[in-house]
mmCIF file of N, CA and C in Angstrom:
data_model
loop_
_atom_site.group_PDB
_atom_site.id
_atom_site.type_symbol
_atom_site.label_atom_id
_atom_site.label_comp_id
_atom_site.label_asym_id
_atom_site.label_seq_id
_atom_site.Cartn_x
_atom_site.Cartn_y
_atom_site.Cartn_z
ATOM 1 N N SER M 833 0.853 -1.149 0.090
ATOM 2 C CA SER M 833 0.058 0.004 -0.006
ATOM 3 C C SER M 833 0.807 1.163 -0.004
ATOM 4 N N ILE M 834 0.448 2.177 -0.747
ATOM 5 C CA ILE M 834 1.261 3.603 -0.716
ATOM 6 C C ILE M 834 0.546 4.494 0.009
ATOM 7 N N GLY M 835 1.169 5.374 0.502
ATOM 8 C CA GLY M 835 0.688 6.541 1.138
ATOM 9 C C GLY M 835 1.466 7.804 0.935
ATOM 10 N N LYS M 836 1.108 9.001 1.354
ATOM 11 C CA LYS M 836 1.857 10.267 1.126
ATOM 12 C C LYS M 836 3.292 10.205 1.889
ATOM 13 N N THR M 837 3.364 9.270 2.730
ATOM 14 C CA THR M 837 4.710 9.301 3.512
ATOM 15 C C THR M 837 5.745 8.452 2.779
ATOM 16 N N THR M 838 5.351 7.448 1.888
ATOM 17 C CA THR M 838 6.299 6.716 1.126
ATOM 18 C C THR M 838 6.799 7.585 -0.164
ATOM 19 N N LEU M 839 7.846 7.262 -0.617
ATOM 20 C CA LEU M 839 8.468 7.932 -1.776
ATOM 21 C C LEU M 839 7.509 7.565 -2.982
ATOM 22 N N THR M 840 7.184 6.323 -2.994
ATOM 23 C CA THR M 840 6.299 5.913 -4.106
ATOM 24 C C THR M 840 4.993 6.669 -4.129
ATOM 25 N N GLY M 841 4.418 6.854 -2.899
ATOM 26 C CA GLY M 841 3.309 7.657 -2.777
ATOM 27 C C GLY M 841 3.465 9.122 -3.216
ATOM 28 N N LYS M 842 4.625 9.716 -2.891
ATOM 29 C CA LYS M 842 4.910 11.088 -3.222
ATOM 30 C C LYS M 842 5.092 11.184 -4.786
ATOM 31 N N ILE M 843 5.761 10.285 -5.439
ATOM 32 C CA ILE M 843 5.694 10.130 -6.898
ATOM 33 C C ILE M 843 4.460 10.137 -7.447
ATOM 34 N N PHE M 844 3.712 9.225 -6.961
ATOM 35 C CA PHE M 844 2.199 9.018 -7.394
ATOM 36 C C PHE M 844 1.506 10.264 -7.361
ATOM 37 N N PHE M 845 1.547 10.942 -6.285
ATOM 38 C CA PHE M 845 0.745 12.229 -6.062
ATOM 39 C C PHE M 845 1.332 13.366 -7.005
ATOM 40 N N LEU M 846 2.673 13.330 -7.157
ATOM 41 C CA LEU M 846 3.364 14.282 -7.999
ATOM 42 C C LEU M 846 2.866 14.255 -9.438
ATOM 43 N N ASN M 847 2.833 12.927 -9.838
ATOM 44 C CA ASN M 847 2.317 12.590 -11.184
ATOM 45 C C ASN M 847 0.969 13.194 -11.413
ATOM 46 N N ILE M 848 0.135 12.937 -10.443
ATOM 47 C CA ILE M 848 -1.365 13.407 -10.605
ATOM 48 C C ILE M 848 -1.412 14.959 -10.479
ATOM 49 N N ALA M 849 -0.559 15.617 -9.635
ATOM 50 C CA ALA M 849 -0.435 16.970 -9.570
ATOM 51 C C ALA M 849 -0.138 17.624 -10.864
ATOM 52 N N PHE M 850 1.055 17.111 -11.454
ATOM 53 C CA PHE M 850 1.407 17.538 -12.843
ATOM 54 C C PHE M 850 0.351 17.350 -13.860
ATOM 55 N N PHE M 851 -0.286 16.207 -13.784
ATOM 56 C CA PHE M 851 -1.391 15.993 -14.836
ATOM 57 C C PHE M 851 -2.601 17.100 -14.614
ATOM 58 N N GLY M 852 -2.853 17.431 -13.458
ATOM 59 C CA GLY M 852 -3.753 18.617 -13.197
ATOM 60 C C GLY M 852 -3.390 19.851 -13.747
ATOM 61 N N LEU M 853 -2.115 20.122 -13.574
ATOM 62 C CA LEU M 853 -1.535 21.329 -14.107
ATOM 63 C C LEU M 853 -1.474 21.291 -15.633
ATOM 64 N N GLN M 854 -1.070 20.163 -16.208
ATOM 65 C CA GLN M 854 -1.238 20.024 -17.612
ATOM 66 C C GLN M 854 -2.609 20.272 -18.279
ATOM 67 N N THR M 855 -3.601 19.860 -17.482
ATOM 68 C CA THR M 855 -4.951 20.000 -17.861
ATOM 69 C C THR M 855 -5.350 21.455 -17.838
ATOM 70 N N MET M 856 -4.905 22.099 -16.715
ATOM 71 C CA MET M 856 -5.175 23.565 -16.554
ATOM 72 C C MET M 856 -4.355 24.497 -17.541
ATOM 73 N N TYR M 857 -3.142 23.975 -17.697
ATOM 74 C CA TYR M 857 -2.180 24.865 -18.551
ATOM 75 C C TYR M 857 -1.456 23.937 -19.642
ATOM 76 N N PRO M 858 -2.102 23.705 -20.646
ATOM 77 C CA PRO M 858 -1.678 22.835 -21.661
ATOM 78 C C PRO M 858 -0.337 23.143 -22.127
ATOM 79 N N GLN M 859 0.212 24.380 -22.071
ATOM 80 C CA GLN M 859 1.596 24.798 -22.484
ATOM 81 C C GLN M 859 2.648 24.102 -21.558
ATOM 82 N N ILE M 860 2.335 23.538 -20.490
ATOM 83 C CA ILE M 860 3.289 22.790 -19.699
ATOM 84 C C ILE M 860 3.793 21.540 -20.509
ATOM 85 N N THR M 861 2.777 20.836 -21.115
ATOM 86 C CA THR M 861 3.263 19.754 -21.983
ATOM 87 C C THR M 861 4.210 20.113 -23.042
ATOM 88 N N ALA M 862 3.982 21.221 -23.686
ATOM 89 C CA ALA M 862 4.740 21.626 -24.853
ATOM 90 C C ALA M 862 6.092 22.087 -24.292
ATOM 91 N N LEU M 863 6.213 22.572 -23.199
ATOM 92 C CA LEU M 863 7.446 23.074 -22.529
ATOM 93 C C LEU M 863 8.343 21.945 -21.940
ATOM 94 N N GLY M 864 7.557 20.889 -21.627
ATOM 95 C CA GLY M 864 8.347 19.685 -20.927
ATOM 96 C C GLY M 864 8.501 18.402 -21.669
ATOM 97 N N ALA M 865 7.683 18.269 -22.736
ATOM 98 C CA ALA M 865 7.797 16.965 -23.508
ATOM 99 C C ALA M 865 9.124 16.734 -24.034
ATOM 100 N N LYS M 866 9.489 15.431 -24.336
ATOM 101 C CA LYS M 866 10.663 15.090 -24.965
ATOM 102 C C LYS M 866 10.680 15.657 -26.334
ATOM 103 N N ARG M 867 11.732 16.343 -26.739
ATOM 104 C CA ARG M 867 11.847 16.872 -28.047
ATOM 105 C C ARG M 867 13.259 16.390 -28.490
ATOM 106 N N SER M 868 13.234 15.424 -29.383
ATOM 107 C CA SER M 868 14.491 14.703 -29.851
ATOM 108 C C SER M 868 15.401 15.768 -30.405
ATOM 109 N N ASP M 869 14.941 16.671 -31.161
ATOM 110 C CA ASP M 869 15.734 17.675 -31.827
ATOM 111 C C ASP M 869 16.625 18.388 -30.950
ATOM 112 N N MET M 870 15.911 19.004 -29.911
ATOM 113 C CA MET M 870 16.450 19.851 -28.940
ATOM 114 C C MET M 870 17.425 19.028 -28.063
ATOM 115 N N ILE M 871 17.128 17.828 -27.665
ATOM 116 C CA ILE M 871 17.952 16.980 -26.767
ATOM 117 C C ILE M 871 19.288 16.638 -27.579
ATOM 118 N N LEU M 872 19.102 16.160 -28.738
ATOM 119 C CA LEU M 872 20.250 15.855 -29.644
ATOM 120 C C LEU M 872 21.284 16.915 -30.002
ATOM 121 N N GLU M 873 20.724 18.103 -29.950
ATOM 122 C CA GLU M 873 21.499 19.361 -30.179
ATOM 123 C C GLU M 873 22.041 19.928 -28.892
ATOM 124 N N GLY M 874 21.694 19.246 -27.762
ATOM 125 C CA GLY M 874 22.304 19.759 -26.451
ATOM 126 C C GLY M 874 21.587 20.935 -25.925
ATOM 127 N N ARG M 875 20.439 21.183 -26.483
ATOM 128 C CA ARG M 875 19.585 22.435 -25.958
ATOM 129 C C ARG M 875 18.505 21.675 -25.135
ATOM 130 N N GLN M 876 18.021 22.489 -24.094
ATOM 131 C CA GLN M 876 16.975 22.213 -23.363
ATOM 132 C C GLN M 876 16.998 20.787 -22.782
ATOM 133 N N LEU M 877 18.176 20.489 -22.113
ATOM 134 C CA LEU M 877 18.268 19.226 -21.599
ATOM 135 C C LEU M 877 17.315 18.786 -20.458
ATOM 136 N N HIS M 878 16.693 19.705 -19.861
ATOM 137 C CA HIS M 878 15.655 19.525 -18.892
ATOM 138 C C HIS M 878 14.545 18.522 -19.434
ATOM 139 N N ARG M 879 14.508 18.495 -20.865
ATOM 140 C CA ARG M 879 13.470 17.590 -21.526
ATOM 141 C C ARG M 879 13.961 16.197 -21.289
ATOM 142 N N LEU M 880 15.059 15.835 -20.716
ATOM 143 C CA LEU M 880 15.329 14.410 -20.432
ATOM 144 C C LEU M 880 14.750 14.059 -19.198
ATOM 145 N N LEU M 881 14.313 14.955 -18.325
ATOM 146 C CA LEU M 881 13.741 14.654 -16.966
ATOM 147 C C LEU M 881 12.249 15.089 -16.845
ATOM 148 N N THR M 882 11.849 16.247 -17.478
ATOM 149 C CA THR M 882 10.448 16.576 -17.255
ATOM 150 C C THR M 882 9.372 15.657 -17.913
ATOM 151 N N PRO M 883 9.614 14.896 -19.004
ATOM 152 C CA PRO M 883 8.607 14.127 -19.547
ATOM 153 C C PRO M 883 8.257 12.951 -18.494
ATOM 154 N N ILE M 884 9.052 12.627 -17.627
ATOM 155 C CA ILE M 884 8.858 11.515 -16.696
ATOM 156 C C ILE M 884 7.579 11.892 -15.831
ATOM 157 N N PHE M 885 7.357 13.149 -15.597
ATOM 158 C CA PHE M 885 6.243 13.604 -14.794
ATOM 159 C C PHE M 885 5.039 14.071 -15.533
ATOM 160 N N LEU M 886 5.034 14.031 -16.994
ATOM 161 C CA LEU M 886 4.000 14.428 -17.732
ATOM 162 C C LEU M 886 3.332 13.158 -18.361
ATOM 163 N N HIS M 887 1.976 13.319 -18.648
ATOM 164 C CA HIS M 887 1.236 12.091 -19.250
ATOM 165 C C HIS M 887 0.329 12.751 -20.362
ATOM 166 N N GLY M 888 0.132 11.807 -21.363
ATOM 167 C CA GLY M 888 -0.593 12.177 -22.671
ATOM 168 C C GLY M 888 -2.130 12.040 -22.435
ATOM 169 N N GLY M 889 -2.645 11.592 -21.388
ATOM 170 C CA GLY M 889 -4.080 11.565 -21.057
ATOM 171 C C GLY M 889 -4.386 10.792 -19.766
ATOM 172 N N ILE M 890 -5.687 10.801 -19.460
ATOM 173 C CA ILE M 890 -6.049 10.207 -18.211
ATOM 174 C C ILE M 890 -5.728 8.701 -18.240
ATOM 175 N N GLY M 891 -6.099 7.956 -19.349
ATOM 176 C CA GLY M 891 -5.552 6.526 -19.431
ATOM 177 C C GLY M 891 -4.177 6.270 -19.229
ATOM 178 N N HIS M 892 -3.343 7.134 -19.929
ATOM 179 C CA HIS M 892 -1.881 7.001 -19.807
ATOM 180 C C HIS M 892 -1.444 7.222 -18.224
ATOM 181 N N LEU M 893 -2.104 8.199 -17.620
ATOM 182 C CA LEU M 893 -1.788 8.398 -16.216
ATOM 183 C C LEU M 893 -2.200 7.300 -15.343
ATOM 184 N N MET M 894 -3.468 6.703 -15.693
ATOM 185 C CA MET M 894 -3.931 5.566 -14.816
ATOM 186 C C MET M 894 -3.169 4.347 -14.904
ATOM 187 N N ALA M 895 -2.748 4.119 -16.171
ATOM 188 C CA ALA M 895 -1.773 2.815 -16.486
ATOM 189 C C ALA M 895 -0.418 3.024 -15.727
ATOM 190 N N ASN M 896 0.185 4.213 -15.851
ATOM 191 C CA ASN M 896 1.441 4.337 -15.204
ATOM 192 C C ASN M 896 1.215 4.381 -13.717
ATOM 193 N N SER M 897 0.198 5.056 -13.141
ATOM 194 C CA SER M 897 0.001 5.138 -11.704
ATOM 195 C C SER M 897 -0.208 3.641 -11.169
ATOM 196 N N TYR M 898 -1.004 2.841 -11.880
ATOM 197 C CA TYR M 898 -1.093 1.403 -11.528
ATOM 198 C C TYR M 898 0.194 0.785 -11.509
ATOM 199 N N SER M 899 1.037 0.827 -12.518
ATOM 200 C CA SER M 899 2.260 0.271 -12.582
ATOM 201 C C SER M 899 3.225 0.694 -11.410
ATOM 202 N N LEU M 900 3.197 2.004 -11.274
ATOM 203 C CA LEU M 900 4.194 2.544 -10.136
ATOM 204 C C LEU M 900 3.658 1.943 -8.775
ATOM 205 N N LYS M 901 2.374 1.961 -8.476
ATOM 206 C CA LYS M 901 1.923 1.390 -7.134
ATOM 207 C C LYS M 901 2.237 -0.067 -7.009
ATOM 208 N N SER M 902 2.186 -0.781 -8.207
ATOM 209 C CA SER M 902 2.433 -2.205 -8.103
ATOM 210 C C SER M 902 3.898 -2.535 -7.882
ATOM 211 N N MET M 903 4.786 -1.738 -8.685
ATOM 212 C CA MET M 903 6.224 -1.968 -8.552
ATOM 213 C C MET M 903 6.981 -1.131 -7.641
ATOM 214 N N GLY M 904 6.534 0.043 -7.478
ATOM 215 C CA GLY M 904 7.455 1.071 -6.661
ATOM 216 C C GLY M 904 7.382 0.729 -5.221
ATOM 217 N N ALA M 905 6.196 0.155 -4.680
ATOM 218 C CA ALA M 905 6.123 -0.100 -3.302
ATOM 219 C C ALA M 905 7.126 -1.283 -2.871
ATOM 220 N N ASN M 906 7.189 -2.341 -3.859
ATOM 221 C CA ASN M 906 7.985 -3.486 -3.567
ATOM 222 C C ASN M 906 9.442 -3.100 -3.688
ATOM 223 N N VAL M 907 9.839 -2.225 -4.704
ATOM 224 C CA VAL M 907 11.266 -1.774 -4.802
ATOM 225 C C VAL M 907 11.560 -0.926 -3.601
ATOM 226 N N GLU M 908 10.769 -0.012 -3.132
ATOM 227 C CA GLU M 908 11.033 0.835 -1.959
ATOM 228 C C GLU M 908 11.178 -0.102 -0.716
ATOM 229 N N ARG M 909 10.336 -0.991 -0.492
ATOM 230 C CA ARG M 909 10.632 -1.803 0.645
ATOM 231 C C ARG M 909 11.928 -2.672 0.515
ATOM 232 N N ALA M 910 12.263 -3.266 -0.576
ATOM 233 C CA ALA M 910 13.332 -4.108 -0.732
ATOM 234 C C ALA M 910 14.712 -3.294 -0.716
ATOM 235 N N PHE M 911 14.720 -2.035 -1.344
ATOM 236 C CA PHE M 911 16.010 -1.329 -1.550
ATOM 237 C C PHE M 911 16.028 -0.006 -0.973
ATOM 238 N N GLY M 912 14.924 0.476 -0.437
ATOM 239 C CA GLY M 912 14.895 1.842 0.212
ATOM 240 C C GLY M 912 14.670 2.934 -0.689
ATOM 241 N N GLN M 913 14.284 4.052 -0.092
ATOM 242 C CA GLN M 913 14.024 5.339 -0.820
ATOM 243 C C GLN M 913 15.165 5.883 -1.743
ATOM 244 N N PRO M 914 16.340 5.931 -1.217
ATOM 245 C CA PRO M 914 17.329 6.501 -2.088
ATOM 246 C C PRO M 914 17.543 5.761 -3.382
ATOM 247 N N ARG M 915 17.619 4.405 -3.276
ATOM 248 C CA ARG M 915 17.751 3.540 -4.451
ATOM 249 C C ARG M 915 16.426 3.829 -5.398
ATOM 250 N N LEU M 916 15.223 3.737 -4.763
ATOM 251 C CA LEU M 916 14.164 3.892 -5.549
ATOM 252 C C LEU M 916 14.171 5.168 -6.479
ATOM 253 N N LEU M 917 14.483 6.147 -5.760
ATOM 254 C CA LEU M 917 14.487 7.549 -6.435
ATOM 255 C C LEU M 917 15.641 7.457 -7.570
ATOM 256 N N ALA M 918 16.902 6.928 -7.125
ATOM 257 C CA ALA M 918 17.915 7.029 -8.267
ATOM 258 C C ALA M 918 17.481 6.117 -9.422
ATOM 259 N N THR M 919 16.919 5.010 -9.096
ATOM 260 C CA THR M 919 16.472 4.008 -10.258
ATOM 261 C C THR M 919 15.478 4.663 -11.083
ATOM 262 N N TYR M 920 14.480 5.217 -10.385
ATOM 263 C CA TYR M 920 13.310 5.915 -11.168
ATOM 264 C C TYR M 920 13.747 7.060 -12.071
ATOM 265 N N LEU M 921 14.531 7.998 -11.423
ATOM 266 C CA LEU M 921 14.988 9.041 -12.244
ATOM 267 C C LEU M 921 16.015 8.725 -13.355
ATOM 268 N N LEU M 922 16.996 7.884 -12.941
ATOM 269 C CA LEU M 922 18.028 7.526 -14.003
ATOM 270 C C LEU M 922 17.395 6.665 -15.074
ATOM 271 N N SER M 923 16.541 5.785 -14.972
ATOM 272 C CA SER M 923 15.671 4.972 -15.746
ATOM 273 C C SER M 923 14.822 5.829 -16.830
ATOM 274 N N GLY M 924 14.205 6.861 -16.156
ATOM 275 C CA GLY M 924 13.402 7.667 -16.869
ATOM 276 C C GLY M 924 14.242 8.622 -17.847
ATOM 277 N N ILE M 925 15.298 9.129 -17.367
ATOM 278 C CA ILE M 925 16.219 9.858 -18.151
ATOM 279 C C ILE M 925 16.863 9.056 -19.328
ATOM 280 N N MET M 926 17.314 7.847 -19.071
ATOM 281 C CA MET M 926 17.993 7.016 -19.936
ATOM 282 C C MET M 926 16.866 6.429 -21.071
ATOM 283 N N GLY M 927 15.657 6.348 -20.545
ATOM 284 C CA GLY M 927 14.582 6.031 -21.530
ATOM 285 C C GLY M 927 14.277 7.170 -22.539
ATOM 286 N N ASN M 928 14.471 8.374 -21.990
ATOM 287 C CA ASN M 928 14.284 9.539 -22.731
ATOM 288 C C ASN M 928 15.427 9.686 -23.834
ATOM 289 N N VAL M 929 16.687 9.458 -23.270
ATOM 290 C CA VAL M 929 17.862 9.369 -24.251
ATOM 291 C C VAL M 929 17.656 8.394 -25.419
ATOM 292 N N VAL M 930 17.326 7.271 -25.083
ATOM 293 C CA VAL M 930 17.112 6.200 -26.117
ATOM 294 C C VAL M 930 15.936 6.683 -27.016
ATOM 295 N N SER M 931 14.885 7.150 -26.493
ATOM 296 C CA SER M 931 13.780 7.677 -27.211
ATOM 297 C C SER M 931 14.176 8.681 -28.193
ATOM 298 N N ALA M 932 15.107 9.600 -27.667
ATOM 299 C CA ALA M 932 15.442 10.851 -28.598
ATOM 300 C C ALA M 932 16.347 10.336 -29.747
ATOM 301 N N VAL M 933 17.088 9.162 -29.523
ATOM 302 C CA VAL M 933 17.857 8.677 -30.519
ATOM 303 C C VAL M 933 17.117 7.897 -31.461
ATOM 304 N N GLN M 934 16.171 7.186 -30.988
ATOM 305 C CA GLN M 934 15.311 6.257 -31.883
ATOM 306 C C GLN M 934 14.079 6.801 -32.577
ATOM 307 N N SER M 935 13.516 7.903 -32.053
ATOM 308 C CA SER M 935 12.334 8.498 -32.451
ATOM 309 C C SER M 935 12.359 10.057 -32.458
ATOM 310 N N PRO M 936 12.072 10.644 -33.738
ATOM 311 C CA PRO M 936 11.832 12.039 -33.723
ATOM 312 C C PRO M 936 10.670 12.667 -33.060
ATOM 313 N N ASN M 937 9.703 11.802 -32.745
ATOM 314 C CA ASN M 937 8.383 12.226 -32.217
ATOM 315 C C ASN M 937 8.537 12.720 -30.713
ATOM 316 N N PRO M 938 7.784 13.763 -30.480
ATOM 317 C CA PRO M 938 7.723 14.196 -29.077
ATOM 318 C C PRO M 938 7.104 13.102 -28.176
ATOM 319 N N ALA M 939 7.465 13.052 -26.877
ATOM 320 C CA ALA M 939 6.847 12.088 -26.057
ATOM 321 C C ALA M 939 6.829 12.611 -24.609
ATOM 322 N N VAL M 940 5.854 11.924 -23.899
ATOM 323 C CA VAL M 940 5.773 12.150 -22.422
ATOM 324 C C VAL M 940 5.357 10.758 -21.814
ATOM 325 N N GLY M 941 5.685 10.694 -20.407
ATOM 326 C CA GLY M 941 5.269 9.599 -19.642
ATOM 327 C C GLY M 941 6.409 8.965 -18.850
ATOM 328 N N ALA M 942 5.977 8.183 -17.853
ATOM 329 C CA ALA M 942 6.823 7.614 -16.864
ATOM 330 C C ALA M 942 7.186 6.153 -17.209
ATOM 331 N N SER M 943 6.925 5.779 -18.381
ATOM 332 C CA SER M 943 7.066 4.186 -18.726
ATOM 333 C C SER M 943 8.509 3.910 -18.596
ATOM 334 N N GLY M 944 9.439 4.674 -19.064
ATOM 335 C CA GLY M 944 10.899 4.242 -18.924
ATOM 336 C C GLY M 944 11.243 4.260 -17.368
ATOM 337 N N ALA M 945 10.833 5.085 -16.547
ATOM 338 C CA ALA M 945 11.059 5.059 -15.279
ATOM 339 C C ALA M 945 10.566 3.887 -14.548
ATOM 340 N N ILE M 946 9.405 3.636 -14.977
ATOM 341 C CA ILE M 946 8.701 2.425 -14.374
ATOM 342 C C ILE M 946 9.345 1.098 -14.734
ATOM 343 N N PHE M 947 9.638 0.998 -16.076
ATOM 344 C CA PHE M 947 10.325 -0.256 -16.651
ATOM 345 C C PHE M 947 11.679 -0.297 -15.810
ATOM 346 N N GLY M 948 12.427 0.683 -15.535
ATOM 347 C CA GLY M 948 13.646 0.692 -14.755
ATOM 348 C C GLY M 948 13.423 0.002 -13.398
ATOM 349 N N LEU M 949 12.230 0.237 -12.825
ATOM 350 C CA LEU M 949 11.924 -0.358 -11.441
ATOM 351 C C LEU M 949 11.694 -1.878 -11.650
ATOM 352 N N VAL M 950 11.168 -2.327 -12.723
ATOM 353 C CA VAL M 950 10.939 -3.755 -12.933
ATOM 354 C C VAL M 950 12.346 -4.566 -13.069
ATOM 355 N N GLY M 951 13.344 -3.704 -13.589
ATOM 356 C CA GLY M 951 14.685 -4.383 -13.682
ATOM 357 C C GLY M 951 14.925 -4.675 -15.060
#
């Protein structure tokens, strides 16, 4: 079970909060989505991190939230909060690096970060 006191719970609620902001201010998505051209040119490297907290729709958010709840709590219990955070962020960043190299399309989502938790 996740709660606001677990790191998994904090990430869970952070994703929901960002989705609420995306809904109210759609320009957040444009400012934070993975843009391969900018990343590969070494510009706006924040776009390696920000897509991890953005989602393309309510279904996307729900699927990633379920996966985070399922995997994150187990990883947090087994390895602790520092390793969970490092694994989540580094996996998400590396997922965006691979995506930038493989696809010119903009992208958002925590799938790479969550896949990293699976191992």
